[in-house]
Amino acid sequence: MARRVNPIQDRVRRAALEKAAYLAIYERGYAGVTLSDIAGYAGVSKGTLAYHFGSRAGLLAAVMRRFTRAITVATRRALRQAGTPAAKLAAYVENQFYGVENTRRFYTVSLDFLAAATRDPDLMAVQRDFQQETLALDLELARLAGEAGAEERARLLRALVEGLSVRFLADPAPDLAAYRAECLRGLRAILDWEA
């Protein structure tokens, strides 16, 4: 008789495996991490990972879907809760740079993922999905300055965040408040708002 799988327990298990993989990829890099490494972080067998994700690439895709979705959901929620346009900008910035260690981890794994995606069409599909989700958020912010030119402003907003994220990773002692302030100044300039 086949074993019955509890869907809630299965989702909880997958989430725990994805979090372990995220940490393993952060510490060892995508190119250097193996399923054995990830299994060790998660305290499970390689077979368990293979059962849930099929392959190392499948696991990385699931990891990136989970963590990029978490950021976009948190940012979307923060934007909805912000009462004024200025509060929306502050909420957006805070969700792009959300703690030194969290920011370093996310952008490190994200860049590793992008590098791997350039050679794997399935991973690139996940990257494109993420770009669509972030474009929707960026457009929401860009439209605070009006509909005309919103798409161009949205692309500039994303370029600003991505450029600052790379600088953040290269900075040996990043000052979170300084990066947030610089991002906010850049956003205000892109939106053509007074300081």
PDB file of C-alpha atoms in Angstrom:
ATOM      1  CA  MET A   1       0.000   0.000   0.000  1.00  0.00           C
ATOM      2  CA  ALA A   2       1.341   3.428  -0.938  1.00  0.00           C
ATOM      3  CA  ARG A   3       2.242   5.811   1.830  1.00  0.00           C
ATOM      4  CA  ARG A   4      -0.201   8.703   2.245  1.00  0.00           C
ATOM      5  CA  VAL A   5       1.372  12.108   2.199  1.00  0.00           C
ATOM      6  CA  ASN A   6      -0.070  14.836   4.387  1.00  0.00           C
ATOM      7  CA  PRO A   7      -0.003  17.937   2.129  1.00  0.00           C
ATOM      8  CA  ILE A   8       0.545  20.340   5.028  1.00  0.00           C
ATOM      9  CA  GLN A   9       3.443  18.312   6.425  1.00  0.00           C
ATOM     10  CA  ASP A  10       4.827  18.012   2.902  1.00  0.00           C
ATOM     11  CA  ARG A  11       4.786  21.822   2.447  1.00  0.00           C
ATOM     12  CA  VAL A  12       6.428  22.322   5.841  1.00  0.00           C
ATOM     13  CA  ARG A  13       9.103  19.767   4.953  1.00  0.00           C
ATOM     14  CA  ARG A  14       9.759  21.365   1.563  1.00  0.00           C
ATOM     15  CA  ALA A  15      10.044  24.800   3.193  1.00  0.00           C
ATOM     16  CA  ALA A  16      12.598  23.483   5.689  1.00  0.00           C
ATOM     17  CA  LEU A  17      14.585  21.820   2.895  1.00  0.00           C
ATOM     18  CA  GLU A  18      14.513  25.010   0.819  1.00  0.00           C
ATOM     19  CA  LYS A  19      15.738  27.067   3.777  1.00  0.00           C
ATOM     20  CA  ALA A  20      18.589  24.609   4.391  1.00  0.00           C
ATOM     21  CA  ALA A  21      19.513  24.738   0.702  1.00  0.00           C
ATOM     22  CA  TYR A  22      19.428  28.545   0.750  1.00  0.00           C
ATOM     23  CA  LEU A  23      21.903  28.626   3.643  1.00  0.00           C
ATOM     24  CA  ALA A  24      24.124  25.985   2.041  1.00  0.00           C
ATOM     25  CA  ILE A  25      24.194  27.872  -1.262  1.00  0.00           C
ATOM     26  CA  TYR A  26      24.988  31.096   0.566  1.00  0.00           C
ATOM     27  CA  GLU A  27      27.880  29.553   2.476  1.00  0.00           C
ATOM     28  CA  ARG A  28      29.346  27.370  -0.290  1.00  0.00           C
ATOM     29  CA  GLY A  29      28.118  28.965  -3.521  1.00  0.00           C
ATOM     30  CA  TYR A  30      25.873  27.329  -6.072  1.00  0.00           C
ATOM     31  CA  ALA A  31      28.762  25.920  -8.092  1.00  0.00           C
ATOM     32  CA  GLY A  32      30.373  24.440  -5.000  1.00  0.00           C
ATOM     33  CA  VAL A  33      27.380  23.039  -3.147  1.00  0.00           C
ATOM     34  CA  THR A  34      26.321  19.432  -3.634  1.00  0.00           C
ATOM     35  CA  LEU A  35      23.132  17.599  -2.778  1.00  0.00           C
ATOM     36  CA  SER A  36      25.149  15.859  -0.058  1.00  0.00           C
ATOM     37  CA  ASP A  37      26.068  19.253   1.427  1.00  0.00           C
ATOM     38  CA  ILE A  38      22.454  20.393   1.369  1.00  0.00           C
ATOM     39  CA  ALA A  39      21.261  17.103   2.828  1.00  0.00           C
ATOM     40  CA  GLY A  40      23.765  17.611   5.642  1.00  0.00           C
ATOM     41  CA  TYR A  41      22.440  21.120   6.346  1.00  0.00           C
ATOM     42  CA  ALA A  42      18.878  19.785   6.352  1.00  0.00           C
ATOM     43  CA  GLY A  43      19.647  16.623   8.312  1.00  0.00           C
ATOM     44  CA  VAL A  44      18.087  14.391   5.639  1.00  0.00           C
ATOM     45  CA  SER A  45      19.251  11.959   2.988  1.00  0.00           C
ATOM     46  CA  LYS A  46      20.051  12.918  -0.601  1.00  0.00           C
ATOM     47  CA  GLY A  47      17.126  10.700  -1.569  1.00  0.00           C
ATOM     48  CA  THR A  48      14.752  12.979   0.335  1.00  0.00           C
ATOM     49  CA  LEU A  49      16.000  15.965  -1.650  1.00  0.00           C
ATOM     50  CA  ALA A  50      15.729  14.053  -4.912  1.00  0.00           C
ATOM     51  CA  TYR A  51      12.186  12.972  -3.998  1.00  0.00           C
ATOM     52  CA  HIS A  52      11.050  16.550  -3.354  1.00  0.00           C
ATOM     53  CA  PHE A  53      13.004  18.432  -6.026  1.00  0.00           C
ATOM     54  CA  GLY A  54      14.288  15.944  -8.601  1.00  0.00           C
ATOM     55  CA  SER A  55      17.714  17.529  -9.019  1.00  0.00           C
ATOM     56  CA  ARG A  56      20.093  20.134  -7.724  1.00  0.00           C
ATOM     57  CA  ALA A  57      18.820  22.596 -10.360  1.00  0.00           C
ATOM     58  CA  GLY A  58      15.220  21.830  -9.353  1.00  0.00           C
ATOM     59  CA  LEU A  59      16.099  22.549  -5.748  1.00  0.00           C
ATOM     60  CA  LEU A  60      17.794  25.855  -6.607  1.00  0.00           C
ATOM     61  CA  ALA A  61      14.798  26.903  -8.689  1.00  0.00           C
ATOM     62  CA  ALA A  62      12.485  26.128  -5.751  1.00  0.00           C
ATOM     63  CA  VAL A  63      14.763  28.044  -3.382  1.00  0.00           C
ATOM     64  CA  MET A  64      14.765  31.115  -5.603  1.00  0.00           C
ATOM     65  CA  ARG A  65      11.003  30.962  -6.138  1.00  0.00           C
ATOM     66  CA  ARG A  66      10.415  30.802  -2.381  1.00  0.00           C
ATOM     67  CA  PHE A  67      12.765  33.592  -1.340  1.00  0.00           C
ATOM     68  CA  THR A  68      12.017  35.989  -4.195  1.00  0.00           C
ATOM     69  CA  ARG A  69       8.296  35.463  -3.615  1.00  0.00           C
ATOM     70  CA  ALA A  70       8.761  36.163   0.098  1.00  0.00           C
ATOM     71  CA  ILE A  71      10.454  39.471  -0.684  1.00  0.00           C
ATOM     72  CA  THR A  72       7.883  40.551  -3.260  1.00  0.00           C
ATOM     73  CA  VAL A  73       4.976  39.600  -0.965  1.00  0.00           C
ATOM     74  CA  ALA A  74       6.529  41.479   1.976  1.00  0.00           C
ATOM     75  CA  THR A  75       7.228  44.517  -0.199  1.00  0.00           C
ATOM     76  CA  ARG A  76       3.731  44.491  -1.703  1.00  0.00           C
ATOM     77  CA  ARG A  77       2.203  44.258   1.788  1.00  0.00           C
ATOM     78  CA  ALA A  78       4.394  47.119   3.061  1.00  0.00           C
ATOM     79  CA  LEU A  79       3.420  49.309   0.089  1.00  0.00           C
ATOM     80  CA  ARG A  80      -0.291  48.629   0.708  1.00  0.00           C
ATOM     81  CA  GLN A  81       0.051  49.522   4.388  1.00  0.00           C
ATOM     82  CA  ALA A  82       1.983  52.735   3.736  1.00  0.00           C
ATOM     83  CA  GLY A  83      -0.385  55.686   3.824  1.00  0.00           C
ATOM     84  CA  THR A  84       1.521  58.297   1.846  1.00  0.00           C
ATOM     85  CA  PRO A  85       3.753  58.257  -1.224  1.00  0.00           C
ATOM     86  CA  ALA A  86       6.762  59.091   0.992  1.00  0.00           C
ATOM     87  CA  ALA A  87       5.891  56.175   3.283  1.00  0.00           C
ATOM     88  CA  LYS A  88       5.643  53.891   0.232  1.00  0.00           C
ATOM     89  CA  LEU A  89       9.163  54.896  -0.833  1.00  0.00           C
ATOM     90  CA  ALA A  90      10.527  54.256   2.656  1.00  0.00           C
ATOM     91  CA  ALA A  91       8.765  50.863   2.846  1.00  0.00           C
ATOM     92  CA  TYR A  92      10.125  49.880  -0.572  1.00  0.00           C
ATOM     93  CA  VAL A  93      13.690  50.799   0.397  1.00  0.00           C
ATOM     94  CA  GLU A  94      13.449  48.985   3.718  1.00  0.00           C
ATOM     95  CA  ASN A  95      12.348  45.820   1.915  1.00  0.00           C
ATOM     96  CA  GLN A  96      15.238  46.029  -0.555  1.00  0.00           C
ATOM     97  CA  PHE A  97      17.818  46.402   2.252  1.00  0.00           C
ATOM     98  CA  TYR A  98      16.295  44.527   5.191  1.00  0.00           C
ATOM     99  CA  GLY A  99      19.157  43.882   7.576  1.00  0.00           C
ATOM    100  CA  VAL A 100      22.851  43.481   6.860  1.00  0.00           C
ATOM    101  CA  GLU A 101      22.994  39.676   7.095  1.00  0.00           C
ATOM    102  CA  ASN A 102      19.641  39.068   5.356  1.00  0.00           C
ATOM    103  CA  THR A 103      20.539  41.468   2.552  1.00  0.00           C
ATOM    104  CA  ARG A 104      23.986  39.938   2.101  1.00  0.00           C
ATOM    105  CA  ARG A 105      22.539  36.415   2.039  1.00  0.00           C
ATOM    106  CA  PHE A 106      19.747  37.207  -0.405  1.00  0.00           C
ATOM    107  CA  TYR A 107      21.838  39.139  -2.908  1.00  0.00           C
ATOM    108  CA  THR A 108      24.690  36.601  -2.745  1.00  0.00           C
ATOM    109  CA  VAL A 109      22.342  33.702  -3.498  1.00  0.00           C
ATOM    110  CA  SER A 110      20.476  35.776  -6.076  1.00  0.00           C
ATOM    111  CA  LEU A 111      23.636  36.606  -8.025  1.00  0.00           C
ATOM    112  CA  ASP A 112      24.772  32.977  -7.829  1.00  0.00           C
ATOM    113  CA  PHE A 113      21.379  31.975  -9.182  1.00  0.00           C
ATOM    114  CA  LEU A 114      21.570  34.495 -12.031  1.00  0.00           C
ATOM    115  CA  ALA A 115      25.011  33.209 -13.017  1.00  0.00           C
ATOM    116  CA  ALA A 116      23.716  29.618 -13.083  1.00  0.00           C
ATOM    117  CA  ALA A 117      20.583  30.708 -14.974  1.00  0.00           C
ATOM    118  CA  THR A 118      22.653  32.058 -17.865  1.00  0.00           C
ATOM    119  CA  ARG A 119      23.484  28.425 -18.697  1.00  0.00           C
ATOM    120  CA  ASP A 120      20.165  26.772 -17.817  1.00  0.00           C
ATOM    121  CA  PRO A 121      16.900  27.665 -19.579  1.00  0.00           C
ATOM    122  CA  ASP A 122      14.750  26.291 -16.715  1.00  0.00           C
ATOM    123  CA  LEU A 123      16.532  28.468 -14.180  1.00  0.00           C
ATOM    124  CA  MET A 124      16.306  31.443 -16.542  1.00  0.00           C
ATOM    125  CA  ALA A 125      12.531  30.959 -16.622  1.00  0.00           C
ATOM    126  CA  VAL A 126      12.500  31.349 -12.828  1.00  0.00           C
ATOM    127  CA  GLN A 127      14.666  34.473 -13.167  1.00  0.00           C
ATOM    128  CA  ARG A 128      12.251  35.944 -15.721  1.00  0.00           C
ATOM    129  CA  ASP A 129       9.300  35.245 -13.413  1.00  0.00           C
ATOM    130  CA  PHE A 130      11.109  37.136 -10.659  1.00  0.00           C
ATOM    131  CA  GLN A 131      11.770  40.030 -13.029  1.00  0.00           C
ATOM    132  CA  GLN A 132       8.057  40.194 -13.848  1.00  0.00           C
ATOM    133  CA  GLU A 133       7.134  40.246 -10.147  1.00  0.00           C
ATOM    134  CA  THR A 134       9.646  42.989  -9.371  1.00  0.00           C
ATOM    135  CA  LEU A 135       8.567  44.968 -12.444  1.00  0.00           C
ATOM    136  CA  ALA A 136       5.019  45.063 -11.077  1.00  0.00           C
ATOM    137  CA  LEU A 137       6.303  46.478  -7.771  1.00  0.00           C
ATOM    138  CA  ASP A 138       8.660  48.890  -9.487  1.00  0.00           C
ATOM    139  CA  LEU A 139       5.838  50.121 -11.729  1.00  0.00           C
ATOM    140  CA  GLU A 140       3.633  50.729  -8.711  1.00  0.00           C
ATOM    141  CA  LEU A 141       6.313  52.954  -7.255  1.00  0.00           C
ATOM    142  CA  ALA A 142       7.148  54.604 -10.602  1.00  0.00           C
ATOM    143  CA  ARG A 143       3.492  55.548 -11.065  1.00  0.00           C
ATOM    144  CA  LEU A 144       3.671  57.714  -7.955  1.00  0.00           C
ATOM    145  CA  ALA A 145       5.179  60.299 -10.350  1.00  0.00           C
ATOM    146  CA  GLY A 146       2.420  59.785 -12.933  1.00  0.00           C
ATOM    147  CA  GLU A 147       1.628  57.335 -15.694  1.00  0.00           C
ATOM    148  CA  ALA A 148       3.712  59.019 -18.415  1.00  0.00           C
ATOM    149  CA  GLY A 149       7.199  57.499 -18.432  1.00  0.00           C
ATOM    150  CA  ALA A 150       6.376  55.011 -15.638  1.00  0.00           C
ATOM    151  CA  GLU A 151       7.943  52.015 -17.416  1.00  0.00           C
ATOM    152  CA  GLU A 152      11.231  53.831 -17.956  1.00  0.00           C
ATOM    153  CA  ARG A 153      11.255  55.004 -14.329  1.00  0.00           C
ATOM    154  CA  ALA A 154      10.520  51.433 -13.190  1.00  0.00           C
ATOM    155  CA  ARG A 155      13.556  50.148 -15.120  1.00  0.00           C
ATOM    156  CA  LEU A 156      15.700  52.874 -13.547  1.00  0.00           C
ATOM    157  CA  LEU A 157      14.379  51.992 -10.077  1.00  0.00           C
ATOM    158  CA  ARG A 158      15.375  48.361 -10.586  1.00  0.00           C
ATOM    159  CA  ALA A 159      18.790  49.343 -11.954  1.00  0.00           C
ATOM    160  CA  LEU A 160      19.371  51.512  -8.889  1.00  0.00           C
ATOM    161  CA  VAL A 161      18.462  48.695  -6.473  1.00  0.00           C
ATOM    162  CA  GLU A 162      20.499  46.092  -8.345  1.00  0.00           C
ATOM    163  CA  GLY A 163      23.522  48.383  -8.606  1.00  0.00           C
ATOM    164  CA  LEU A 164      23.388  49.207  -4.899  1.00  0.00           C
ATOM    165  CA  SER A 165      22.996  45.524  -4.059  1.00  0.00           C
ATOM    166  CA  VAL A 166      26.220  44.675  -5.904  1.00  0.00           C
ATOM    167  CA  ARG A 167      28.021  47.507  -4.125  1.00  0.00           C
ATOM    168  CA  PHE A 168      26.566  46.270  -0.819  1.00  0.00           C
ATOM    169  CA  LEU A 169      28.019  42.801  -1.436  1.00  0.00           C
ATOM    170  CA  ALA A 170      31.449  44.209  -2.258  1.00  0.00           C
ATOM    171  CA  ASP A 171      31.464  46.477   0.802  1.00  0.00           C
ATOM    172  CA  PRO A 172      33.455  44.821   3.623  1.00  0.00           C
ATOM    173  CA  ALA A 173      31.465  46.697   6.294  1.00  0.00           C
ATOM    174  CA  PRO A 174      28.203  47.943   4.768  1.00  0.00           C
ATOM    175  CA  ASP A 175      26.308  50.604   6.670  1.00  0.00           C
ATOM    176  CA  LEU A 176      22.664  49.614   6.221  1.00  0.00           C
ATOM    177  CA  ALA A 177      21.359  53.095   7.030  1.00  0.00           C
ATOM    178  CA  ALA A 178      23.695  54.650   4.453  1.00  0.00           C
ATOM    179  CA  TYR A 179      22.578  52.228   1.719  1.00  0.00           C
ATOM    180  CA  ARG A 180      18.934  52.855   2.549  1.00  0.00           C
ATOM    181  CA  ALA A 181      19.499  56.627   2.478  1.00  0.00           C
ATOM    182  CA  GLU A 182      21.333  56.415  -0.858  1.00  0.00           C
ATOM    183  CA  CYS A 183      18.594  54.252  -2.333  1.00  0.00           C
ATOM    184  CA  LEU A 184      15.922  56.651  -1.108  1.00  0.00           C
ATOM    185  CA  ARG A 185      17.788  59.647  -2.585  1.00  0.00           C
ATOM    186  CA  GLY A 186      18.112  57.798  -5.893  1.00  0.00           C
ATOM    187  CA  LEU A 187      14.426  56.871  -5.948  1.00  0.00           C
ATOM    188  CA  ARG A 188      13.410  60.436  -5.221  1.00  0.00           C
ATOM    189  CA  ALA A 189      15.667  61.669  -8.061  1.00  0.00           C
ATOM    190  CA  ILE A 190      14.205  59.127 -10.485  1.00  0.00           C
ATOM    191  CA  LEU A 191      10.690  60.201  -9.485  1.00  0.00           C
ATOM    192  CA  ASP A 192      11.796  63.855  -9.744  1.00  0.00           C
ATOM    193  CA  TRP A 193      10.728  64.602  -6.159  1.00  0.00           C
ATOM    194  CA  GLU A 194      12.254  67.314  -4.023  1.00  0.00           C
ATOM    195  CA  ALA A 195      14.607  66.055  -1.291  1.00  0.00           C
TER     196      ALA A 195
END
